[in-house]
Short mmCIF file of C-alpha atoms in Angstrom, two decimals:
data_model
loop_
_atom_site.label_atom_id
_atom_site.label_comp_id
_atom_site.label_asym_id
_atom_site.label_seq_id
_atom_site.Cartn_x
_atom_site.Cartn_y
_atom_site.Cartn_z
CA MET A 325 -86.23 9.83 -34.67
CA SER A 326 -85.47 7.61 -37.64
CA PRO A 327 -81.85 6.77 -38.34
CA THR A 328 -80.28 8.59 -41.22
CA THR A 329 -78.54 6.79 -44.03
CA THR A 330 -74.78 6.79 -43.87
CA PRO A 331 -73.68 9.57 -46.23
CA VAL A 332 -69.93 9.02 -46.15
CA PRO A 333 -67.73 5.93 -46.18
CA ALA A 334 -66.90 4.74 -42.66
CA ARG A 335 -63.30 5.22 -41.62
CA ALA A 336 -61.18 3.50 -39.02
CA LEU A 337 -60.07 5.06 -35.75
CA ASN A 338 -57.00 7.25 -36.24
CA ALA A 339 -54.27 8.60 -33.95
CA GLN A 340 -56.32 11.69 -33.08
CA ASP A 341 -59.26 9.49 -32.04
CA TYR A 342 -57.05 7.41 -29.76
CA ARG A 343 -55.57 10.53 -28.18
CA THR A 344 -59.04 11.92 -27.56
CA LEU A 345 -60.21 8.64 -26.04
CA GLY A 346 -57.08 8.29 -23.91
CA LEU A 347 -57.18 11.80 -22.47
CA SER A 348 -60.93 11.59 -21.90
CA ALA A 349 -60.69 8.24 -20.12
CA LEU A 350 -57.75 9.42 -17.99
CA GLY A 351 -59.60 12.54 -16.89
CA GLY A 352 -62.75 10.53 -16.19
CA ALA A 353 -60.79 8.05 -14.06
CA LEU A 354 -59.22 10.79 -11.97
CA GLU A 355 -62.49 12.66 -11.56
CA PHE A 356 -64.39 9.52 -10.53
CA TYR A 357 -61.56 8.68 -8.11
CA ASP A 358 -61.95 12.13 -6.55
CA PHE A 359 -65.70 11.62 -6.18
CA ILE A 360 -65.57 8.12 -4.69
CA ILE A 361 -62.53 8.38 -2.36
CA PHE A 362 -64.73 10.01 0.30
CA VAL A 363 -66.57 6.76 1.03
CA PHE A 364 -63.35 4.86 1.83
CA PHE A 365 -62.50 7.32 4.62
CA ALA A 366 -66.03 8.05 5.81
CA THR A 367 -65.41 6.67 9.30
CA VAL A 368 -62.28 8.77 9.88
CA ILE A 369 -63.85 11.90 8.40
CA GLY A 370 -66.94 11.47 10.57
CA HIS A 371 -64.94 11.50 13.78
CA LEU A 372 -62.83 14.48 12.69
CA PHE A 373 -65.58 16.77 11.41
CA PHE A 374 -68.33 16.30 14.00
CA PRO A 375 -68.45 16.95 17.77
CA PRO A 376 -66.47 14.34 19.73
CA ASP A 377 -69.41 13.68 22.10
CA MET A 378 -71.78 12.81 19.25
CA PRO A 379 -72.88 9.11 19.22
CA ASP A 380 -71.14 6.97 16.59
CA TRP A 381 -74.39 6.01 14.90
CA LEU A 382 -75.35 9.66 14.44
CA VAL A 383 -71.87 10.52 13.18
CA MET A 384 -72.10 7.81 10.51
CA ILE A 385 -75.59 8.88 9.46
CA GLN A 386 -74.45 12.47 9.04
CA THR A 387 -71.23 11.48 7.30
CA PHE A 388 -73.01 9.31 4.75
CA GLY A 389 -75.61 12.03 4.44
CA ILE A 390 -72.82 14.33 3.28
CA PHE A 391 -71.67 11.61 0.89
CA ALA A 392 -75.24 11.33 -0.45
CA ALA A 393 -75.39 15.11 -0.91
CA GLY A 394 -72.89 14.68 -3.71
CA TYR A 395 -75.38 12.41 -5.48
CA LEU A 396 -78.39 14.61 -4.84
CA VAL A 397 -76.77 17.72 -6.32
CA ARG A 398 -75.67 15.86 -9.47
CA PRO A 399 -78.86 16.63 -11.44
CA ILE A 400 -78.56 20.37 -10.75
CA GLY A 401 -74.88 20.50 -11.69
CA GLY A 402 -75.42 18.25 -14.68
CA ILE A 403 -78.34 20.28 -16.06
CA ILE A 404 -76.51 23.60 -15.68
CA LEU A 405 -73.26 22.36 -17.20
CA ALA A 406 -75.09 20.53 -19.99
CA HIS A 407 -76.98 23.71 -20.88
CA TYR A 408 -73.68 25.51 -21.46
CA GLY A 409 -72.30 22.47 -23.24
CA ASP A 410 -75.13 22.56 -25.78
CA ARG A 411 -74.95 26.35 -26.19
CA TYR A 412 -71.23 27.17 -25.99
CA GLY A 413 -69.27 23.97 -26.56
CA ARG A 414 -68.55 20.49 -25.21
CA LYS A 415 -64.84 21.12 -24.67
CA ARG A 416 -65.26 24.13 -22.37
CA VAL A 417 -67.62 22.32 -20.03
CA PHE A 418 -65.53 19.15 -20.27
CA ALA A 419 -62.50 21.08 -18.99
CA PHE A 420 -64.43 23.08 -16.40
CA SER A 421 -65.98 20.00 -14.75
CA ILE A 422 -62.62 18.44 -13.99
CA LEU A 423 -61.22 21.77 -12.75
CA LEU A 424 -64.17 22.10 -10.37
CA MET A 425 -63.61 18.54 -9.13
CA ALA A 426 -59.86 19.05 -8.67
CA LEU A 427 -60.28 22.26 -6.67
CA SER A 428 -63.02 20.89 -4.41
CA THR A 429 -60.97 17.73 -3.74
CA LEU A 430 -57.91 19.82 -2.90
CA GLY A 431 -60.14 21.82 -0.58
CA MET A 432 -61.06 18.61 1.26
CA ALA A 433 -57.38 17.73 1.63
CA LEU A 434 -56.56 21.09 3.19
CA MET A 435 -59.61 22.03 5.24
CA PRO A 436 -59.44 22.30 9.06
CA THR A 437 -61.34 19.88 11.30
CA TYR A 438 -64.01 20.38 13.96
CA ALA A 439 -61.35 20.71 16.65
CA THR A 440 -60.02 23.79 14.85
CA ILE A 441 -63.05 25.67 13.48
CA GLY A 442 -66.01 23.98 15.16
CA VAL A 443 -69.36 23.71 13.38
CA ALA A 444 -67.94 25.45 10.29
CA ALA A 445 -66.03 22.22 9.54
CA PRO A 446 -69.02 20.02 8.60
CA ILE A 447 -70.64 22.95 6.78
CA LEU A 448 -67.52 23.45 4.67
CA LEU A 449 -67.33 19.70 4.09
CA ILE A 450 -70.85 19.52 2.70
CA VAL A 451 -70.26 22.56 0.45
CA LEU A 452 -67.16 20.92 -1.06
CA ARG A 453 -69.01 17.62 -1.44
CA MET A 454 -71.82 19.39 -3.29
CA LEU A 455 -69.28 20.98 -5.64
CA GLN A 456 -67.90 17.50 -6.31
CA GLY A 457 -71.41 16.31 -7.11
CA ALA A 458 -72.00 19.18 -9.51
CA ALA A 459 -68.71 18.41 -11.25
CA ILE A 460 -69.37 14.69 -11.69
CA GLY A 461 -72.90 15.51 -12.89
CA GLY A 462 -71.40 17.33 -15.86
CA GLU A 463 -68.35 15.12 -16.37
CA VAL A 464 -69.91 11.74 -17.12
CA PRO A 465 -72.61 12.75 -19.66
CA GLY A 466 -70.24 15.37 -21.07
CA ALA A 467 -67.52 12.79 -21.61
CA TRP A 468 -69.88 10.35 -23.34
CA THR A 469 -71.18 13.14 -25.58
CA PHE A 470 -67.65 14.35 -26.33
CA VAL A 471 -66.15 11.03 -27.40
CA SER A 472 -69.23 9.87 -29.32
CA GLU A 473 -69.11 13.02 -31.48
CA HIS A 474 -65.43 12.53 -32.28
CA VAL A 475 -65.37 8.95 -33.57
CA PRO A 476 -67.05 7.26 -36.58
CA PHE A 477 -70.51 5.87 -35.93
CA ARG A 478 -69.43 2.23 -36.02
CA TYR A 479 -67.06 2.88 -33.06
CA VAL A 480 -69.42 4.85 -30.80
CA GLY A 481 -70.00 1.82 -28.56
CA LEU A 482 -66.29 1.08 -28.26
CA ALA A 483 -65.53 4.74 -27.51
CA CYS A 484 -68.14 4.87 -24.75
CA GLY A 485 -66.93 1.52 -23.40
CA LEU A 486 -63.32 2.73 -23.24
CA LEU A 487 -64.40 5.89 -21.47
CA THR A 488 -66.52 3.92 -18.99
CA SER A 489 -63.53 1.68 -18.32
CA GLY A 490 -61.71 4.83 -17.20
CA LEU A 491 -64.52 5.61 -14.75
CA SER A 492 -64.33 2.03 -13.45
CA PHE A 493 -60.57 2.33 -13.09
CA GLY A 494 -61.16 5.41 -10.94
CA ILE A 495 -63.21 3.27 -8.52
CA MET A 496 -60.50 0.59 -8.39
CA LEU A 497 -57.78 3.21 -7.93
CA GLY A 498 -59.69 4.63 -4.98
CA SER A 499 -59.97 1.23 -3.29
CA LEU A 500 -56.29 0.44 -3.90
CA ILE A 501 -55.06 3.76 -2.52
CA ALA A 502 -57.37 3.41 0.49
CA PHE A 503 -55.94 -0.08 1.06
CA ALA A 504 -52.38 1.27 0.78
CA ILE A 505 -52.99 4.14 3.20
CA ASN A 506 -54.53 1.84 5.80
CA THR A 507 -51.68 -0.67 5.36
CA ILE A 508 -48.74 1.75 5.46
CA PHE A 509 -49.96 4.02 8.26
CA THR A 510 -51.14 3.25 11.77
CA PRO A 511 -54.77 4.07 12.68
CA GLU A 512 -53.49 7.04 14.70
CA ALA A 513 -51.51 8.36 11.72
CA VAL A 514 -54.50 7.90 9.39
CA SER A 515 -56.70 9.93 11.75
CA GLY A 516 -53.96 12.50 12.32
CA TYR A 517 -52.94 13.35 8.77
CA ALA A 518 -52.72 10.39 6.36
CA TRP A 519 -56.43 10.53 5.44
CA ARG A 520 -55.62 13.77 3.61
CA ILE A 521 -53.12 12.10 1.26
CA PRO A 522 -55.68 10.46 -1.11
CA PHE A 523 -57.53 13.78 -1.48
CA LEU A 524 -54.27 15.62 -2.11
CA ILE A 525 -53.27 13.06 -4.75
CA GLY A 526 -56.66 13.35 -6.42
CA GLY A 527 -56.56 17.15 -6.47
CA VAL A 528 -53.05 17.30 -7.95
CA PHE A 529 -53.80 14.65 -10.55
CA GLY A 530 -57.00 16.50 -11.41
CA LEU A 531 -55.07 19.69 -12.13
CA ILE A 532 -52.71 17.70 -14.35
CA ALA A 533 -55.75 16.32 -16.20
CA VAL A 534 -57.05 19.88 -16.69
CA TYR A 535 -53.76 20.76 -18.36
CA LEU A 536 -53.83 17.64 -20.55
CA ARG A 537 -57.37 18.38 -21.71
CA ARG A 538 -56.10 21.62 -23.24
CA TRP A 539 -54.89 19.44 -26.10
CA LEU A 540 -58.37 18.14 -26.89
CA GLU A 541 -60.28 19.70 -29.78
CA GLU A 542 -63.94 20.70 -29.85
CA THR A 543 -66.14 18.01 -31.38
CA PRO A 544 -66.65 18.31 -35.16
CA ILE A 545 -70.40 18.06 -34.59
CA PHE A 546 -70.60 21.12 -32.35
CA THR A 547 -68.16 23.07 -34.51
CA GLN A 548 -70.33 22.47 -37.58
CA MET A 549 -73.51 23.46 -35.75
CA LYS A 550 -71.81 26.65 -34.56
CA ASN A 551 -70.47 27.52 -38.01
CA SER A 552 -73.78 26.83 -39.74
CA LYS A 553 -75.70 28.69 -36.99
CA THR A 554 -77.90 25.66 -36.26
CA LEU A 555 -77.44 25.82 -32.49
CA SER A 556 -80.78 26.01 -30.70
CA ASP A 557 -81.75 29.50 -29.52
CA LYS A 558 -84.21 27.96 -27.04
CA LEU A 559 -83.51 26.36 -23.69
CA PRO A 560 -82.11 22.92 -24.66
CA LEU A 561 -83.76 21.12 -21.75
CA SER A 562 -87.20 22.51 -22.66
CA LEU A 563 -86.80 21.03 -26.15
CA VAL A 564 -85.77 17.70 -24.64
CA LEU A 565 -88.85 17.56 -22.43
CA LYS A 566 -91.11 18.63 -25.29
CA ASN A 567 -89.79 16.49 -28.14
CA HIS A 568 -87.67 13.64 -26.76
CA MET A 569 -89.43 12.14 -23.75
CA ARG A 570 -89.14 8.64 -25.22
CA GLY A 571 -85.37 9.03 -25.22
CA VAL A 572 -85.48 10.39 -21.66
CA VAL A 573 -87.48 7.39 -20.39
CA VAL A 574 -85.26 4.80 -22.10
CA SER A 575 -82.10 6.58 -20.90
CA ALA A 576 -83.42 6.86 -17.33
CA LEU A 577 -84.30 3.16 -17.20
CA LEU A 578 -80.89 2.18 -18.55
CA THR A 579 -79.29 4.44 -15.94
CA TRP A 580 -81.23 2.50 -13.31
CA VAL A 581 -79.66 -0.69 -14.68
CA LEU A 582 -76.19 0.89 -14.66
CA SER A 583 -76.45 2.44 -11.19
CA ALA A 584 -77.92 -0.66 -9.56
CA ALA A 585 -75.28 -2.92 -11.07
CA ILE A 586 -72.36 -0.69 -10.02
CA VAL A 587 -73.66 0.25 -6.57
CA VAL A 588 -74.53 -3.31 -5.48
CA THR A 589 -71.75 -5.36 -7.08
CA THR A 590 -68.91 -2.87 -6.53
CA LEU A 591 -69.66 -0.36 -3.76
CA MET A 592 -71.83 -2.50 -1.44
CA THR A 593 -70.34 -5.96 -1.93
CA ALA A 594 -67.22 -5.28 0.15
CA THR A 595 -69.57 -4.87 3.13
CA PHE A 596 -71.62 -7.95 2.13
CA LEU A 597 -68.48 -10.07 1.98
CA GLN A 598 -67.67 -9.15 5.57
CA LYS A 599 -71.10 -9.18 7.19
CA LEU A 600 -72.84 -11.95 5.22
CA TYR A 601 -69.99 -14.21 4.11
CA GLY A 602 -67.45 -13.89 6.93
CA TYR A 603 -64.44 -12.47 5.08
CA THR A 604 -61.95 -10.09 6.66
CA PRO A 605 -61.89 -6.43 5.54
CA THR A 606 -58.62 -7.05 3.66
CA GLN A 607 -60.04 -10.09 1.82
CA ALA A 608 -63.24 -8.22 0.99
CA LEU A 609 -61.36 -5.19 -0.37
CA ALA A 610 -59.04 -7.44 -2.40
CA GLY A 611 -62.04 -9.28 -3.86
CA THR A 612 -63.76 -6.02 -4.79
CA SER A 613 -60.61 -4.72 -6.49
CA PHE A 614 -60.24 -8.01 -8.40
CA GLY A 615 -63.85 -7.90 -9.57
CA THR A 616 -63.50 -4.25 -10.61
CA LEU A 617 -60.47 -5.19 -12.72
CA PHE A 618 -62.67 -7.54 -14.74
CA LEU A 619 -65.38 -4.87 -14.88
CA ILE A 620 -62.85 -2.63 -16.64
CA PHE A 621 -62.38 -5.27 -19.33
CA GLY A 622 -66.09 -6.04 -19.39
CA VAL A 623 -67.22 -2.52 -20.29
CA ILE A 624 -64.75 -2.40 -23.20
CA ILE A 625 -65.97 -5.78 -24.50
CA ALA A 626 -69.58 -4.63 -24.15
CA GLY A 627 -68.91 -1.45 -26.12
CA ALA A 628 -67.24 -3.38 -28.93
CA LEU A 629 -70.05 -5.94 -29.04
CA ILE A 630 -72.90 -3.45 -29.18
CA ASP A 631 -71.25 -1.79 -32.19
CA ARG A 632 -71.45 -5.13 -33.99
CA ILE A 633 -74.82 -6.60 -32.98
CA GLY A 634 -76.91 -3.57 -32.03
CA SER A 635 -78.47 -2.48 -28.76
CA GLY A 636 -81.54 -4.72 -28.72
CA ILE A 637 -79.82 -8.07 -29.20
CA PHE A 638 -76.96 -7.02 -26.95
CA PHE A 639 -79.07 -6.14 -23.90
CA MET A 640 -81.27 -9.21 -24.25
CA GLY A 641 -78.20 -11.47 -24.22
CA ALA A 642 -76.11 -9.49 -21.73
CA SER A 643 -78.98 -9.27 -19.22
CA ILE A 644 -79.28 -13.07 -19.06
CA PHE A 645 -75.52 -13.40 -18.46
CA PHE A 646 -75.71 -10.67 -15.81
CA GLY A 647 -78.61 -12.29 -13.96
CA ILE A 648 -76.99 -15.73 -13.88
CA ALA A 649 -73.51 -14.43 -12.94
CA THR A 650 -74.69 -12.20 -10.08
CA PHE A 651 -77.07 -14.76 -8.55
CA THR A 652 -74.40 -17.45 -8.74
CA PHE A 653 -71.84 -15.17 -7.07
CA TYR A 654 -74.04 -14.32 -4.10
CA SER A 655 -75.14 -17.94 -3.76
CA TYR A 656 -71.62 -19.40 -3.55
CA ALA A 657 -69.32 -16.51 -2.55
CA GLY A 658 -69.02 -17.90 0.98
CA THR A 659 -67.73 -21.30 -0.19
CA SER A 660 -64.03 -20.36 -0.18
CA LEU A 661 -61.75 -17.43 -0.90
CA SER A 662 -60.65 -18.84 -4.26
CA THR A 663 -64.26 -19.52 -5.28
CA MET A 664 -65.19 -15.97 -4.34
CA PHE A 665 -62.40 -14.54 -6.49
CA ALA A 666 -63.28 -16.72 -9.49
CA LEU A 667 -66.98 -15.88 -9.30
CA TYR A 668 -66.23 -12.18 -8.79
CA ALA A 669 -64.22 -12.19 -12.03
CA VAL A 670 -67.21 -13.62 -13.93
CA MET A 671 -69.60 -11.20 -12.25
CA GLY A 672 -67.28 -8.29 -13.07
CA LEU A 673 -67.39 -9.23 -16.75
CA SER A 674 -71.18 -9.43 -16.66
CA VAL A 675 -71.49 -6.01 -15.01
CA GLY A 676 -69.57 -4.75 -18.05
CA MET A 677 -73.04 -4.57 -19.61
CA ALA A 678 -73.11 -1.08 -18.09
CA GLY A 679 -70.46 0.00 -20.60
CA ALA A 680 -72.99 -0.32 -23.42
CA VAL A 681 -75.58 1.94 -21.78
CA PRO A 682 -74.14 5.25 -23.10
CA TYR A 683 -74.26 3.87 -26.67
CA VAL A 684 -78.05 4.02 -26.48
CA MET A 685 -78.15 7.27 -24.53
CA VAL A 686 -76.03 9.35 -26.91
CA ARG A 687 -78.16 8.08 -29.80
CA ALA A 688 -81.42 8.96 -28.04
CA PHE A 689 -81.01 12.71 -28.65
CA PRO A 690 -80.04 14.85 -31.65
CA ALA A 691 -76.82 16.84 -31.52
CA SER A 692 -78.43 20.19 -30.68
CA VAL A 693 -79.77 18.92 -27.32
CA ARG A 694 -77.71 15.76 -26.80
CA PHE A 695 -75.71 16.94 -23.79
CA SER A 696 -78.80 18.29 -22.02
CA GLY A 697 -80.98 15.26 -22.77
CA LEU A 698 -78.38 12.74 -21.72
CA SER A 699 -77.39 14.70 -18.61
CA PHE A 700 -80.97 15.19 -17.43
CA ALA A 701 -81.99 11.55 -17.84
CA TYR A 702 -78.74 10.16 -16.43
CA ASN A 703 -78.32 12.42 -13.40
CA VAL A 704 -81.94 12.46 -12.24
CA SER A 705 -82.18 8.70 -12.57
CA TYR A 706 -78.82 8.14 -10.86
CA ALA A 707 -79.76 10.47 -7.99
CA VAL A 708 -83.01 8.55 -7.42
CA PHE A 709 -81.96 4.95 -8.03
CA GLY A 710 -78.30 5.29 -7.09
CA GLY A 711 -79.34 6.95 -3.85
CA LEU A 712 -82.24 4.61 -2.98
CA THR A 713 -80.59 1.31 -3.94
CA PRO A 714 -78.39 0.99 -0.80
CA ILE A 715 -81.35 1.84 1.46
CA ALA A 716 -83.74 -0.53 -0.32
CA VAL A 717 -81.29 -3.43 -0.47
CA SER A 718 -80.14 -3.01 3.15
CA THR A 719 -83.74 -2.90 4.35
CA ALA A 720 -84.74 -5.96 2.31
CA LEU A 721 -81.79 -7.96 3.68
CA ALA A 722 -83.50 -7.96 7.07
CA ILE A 723 -86.32 -9.93 5.44
CA ASN A 724 -84.40 -12.11 2.97
CA PRO A 725 -80.64 -12.80 3.20
CA MET A 726 -80.51 -13.07 -0.59
CA ALA A 727 -82.36 -9.81 -1.21
CA HIS A 728 -79.33 -8.24 -2.91
CA ALA A 729 -79.16 -11.13 -5.38
CA TRP A 730 -82.89 -11.05 -6.15
CA TYR A 731 -82.73 -7.30 -6.68
CA LEU A 732 -80.07 -7.82 -9.35
CA VAL A 733 -82.20 -10.54 -10.96
CA PHE A 734 -84.96 -7.94 -11.20
CA ILE A 735 -82.49 -5.50 -12.76
CA ALA A 736 -81.47 -8.18 -15.26
CA GLY A 737 -85.15 -8.61 -16.20
CA LEU A 738 -85.53 -4.85 -16.62
CA ALA A 739 -82.46 -4.78 -18.91
CA PHE A 740 -83.89 -7.68 -20.95
CA PHE A 741 -87.19 -5.90 -21.58
CA ILE A 742 -85.39 -2.67 -22.49
CA GLY A 743 -83.36 -4.69 -24.98
CA LEU A 744 -86.54 -6.23 -26.38
CA TYR A 745 -88.08 -2.78 -26.77
CA LEU A 746 -84.97 -1.47 -28.52
CA HIS A 747 -84.97 -4.49 -30.82
CA LEU A 748 -88.59 -3.87 -31.81
CA ARG A 749 -88.68 -0.06 -31.69
CA GLY A 750 -85.04 0.98 -31.78
CA SER A 751 -85.56 3.31 -34.73
CA ALA A 752 -87.93 5.35 -32.58
CA VAL A 753 -85.22 6.31 -30.08
CA GLU A 754 -81.95 6.05 -31.99
CA SER A 755 -80.13 8.38 -34.38
CA HIS A 756 -76.68 8.36 -35.90
CA VAL A 757 -73.80 10.20 -34.25
CA GLY A 758 -70.17 10.73 -35.14
CA VAL A 759 -68.82 11.30 -38.64
CA GLU A 760 -72.13 10.32 -40.28
CA GLU A 761 -74.04 12.95 -38.30
CA LEU A 762 -71.43 15.56 -39.20
CA ALA A 763 -71.86 14.85 -42.90
CA THR A 764 -75.62 15.20 -42.56
CA LEU A 765 -75.23 18.55 -40.84
CA GLN A 766 -72.87 19.75 -43.57
CA LYS A 767 -75.53 19.05 -46.22
CA ARG A 768 -78.12 21.28 -44.56
#
């Protein structure tokens, strides 16, 4: 799709835009916290929800299998919710996804253990985890679509970066609350009842976020399509697969970059710091939280930069920074605690490249199928690459102790070539969104 000419003068962000961005980012942070908190208490949950005579290794496999189920169901939840988002409105689905997440997280906080209800306990656990996966599958692409259609075109990158910073904050919040629970309570208390507290907090905060999202307005883009009766009467996903496969491929590859960067540098590195570099669990968790703090700033900077220099130049430059920063971190992280913290801060900034990914993805599809196109490409890719990355990296580490670093160098190369493609052929996969798209729709 060729970019349209800008039909109206660009405006600055106003108070309504900031409120929309703030409420969207807050809801995204709480929903991502709800989704990720499970992994921090996987060991405790495994022993509570499976037979006591089951071997520890089998308990952990089954527990992380339940965690992975949340990822595997994301494409299904995302496709279904996106379909309704393209047909009946972004706001409705945006509110429903966080309600679904809040209720399923509250269910986890309140559900009985194996000692009480037997085999029904792990079955109930996996059902609630799948509901969480369905919710997050609709939340992330829905949030990117929602904010991008509210702000002027020249701030789409910044809007997506601010929203992604909220998702990153949700990860950091989960690690901090897990650290607090394990510091305040004894291991016996954590196993007895305290493990429920983070889920209870997440569920309550999620319900508060549902209430706050009542104050959000439907996007002007969708409202105009509805009023002018230009909504597609065909299955949105079928139109995506028929007419926008180039956008699907580019979006899926960028999701690979995003998922690999986040999974390895944030979710897996706490384990690497302990097993490969000799740090204590407390030091590793503190380092991960510190790096995530800089990731939060990094995604905002990335969003602002891509608005100014464009997607092609941005990804070519950011990928080089990412490759150097990650390889340097894993090469020297074991030198000293202070060196590890300093290098993690730099790596966190470089991983901020992920904050610019949705800028390309929301522009890869026209408004009538944007939610469905983005959701399909993002969730399928994340389920495949987000799910396989830990297995692939862990397996490769048995062959090469720097396998995790070389994998990220490969990801940096992939991001560079995507940037080069966008620089040369960007007009083939990008369209305008925001106020400029609204004005174009109004002229039809």
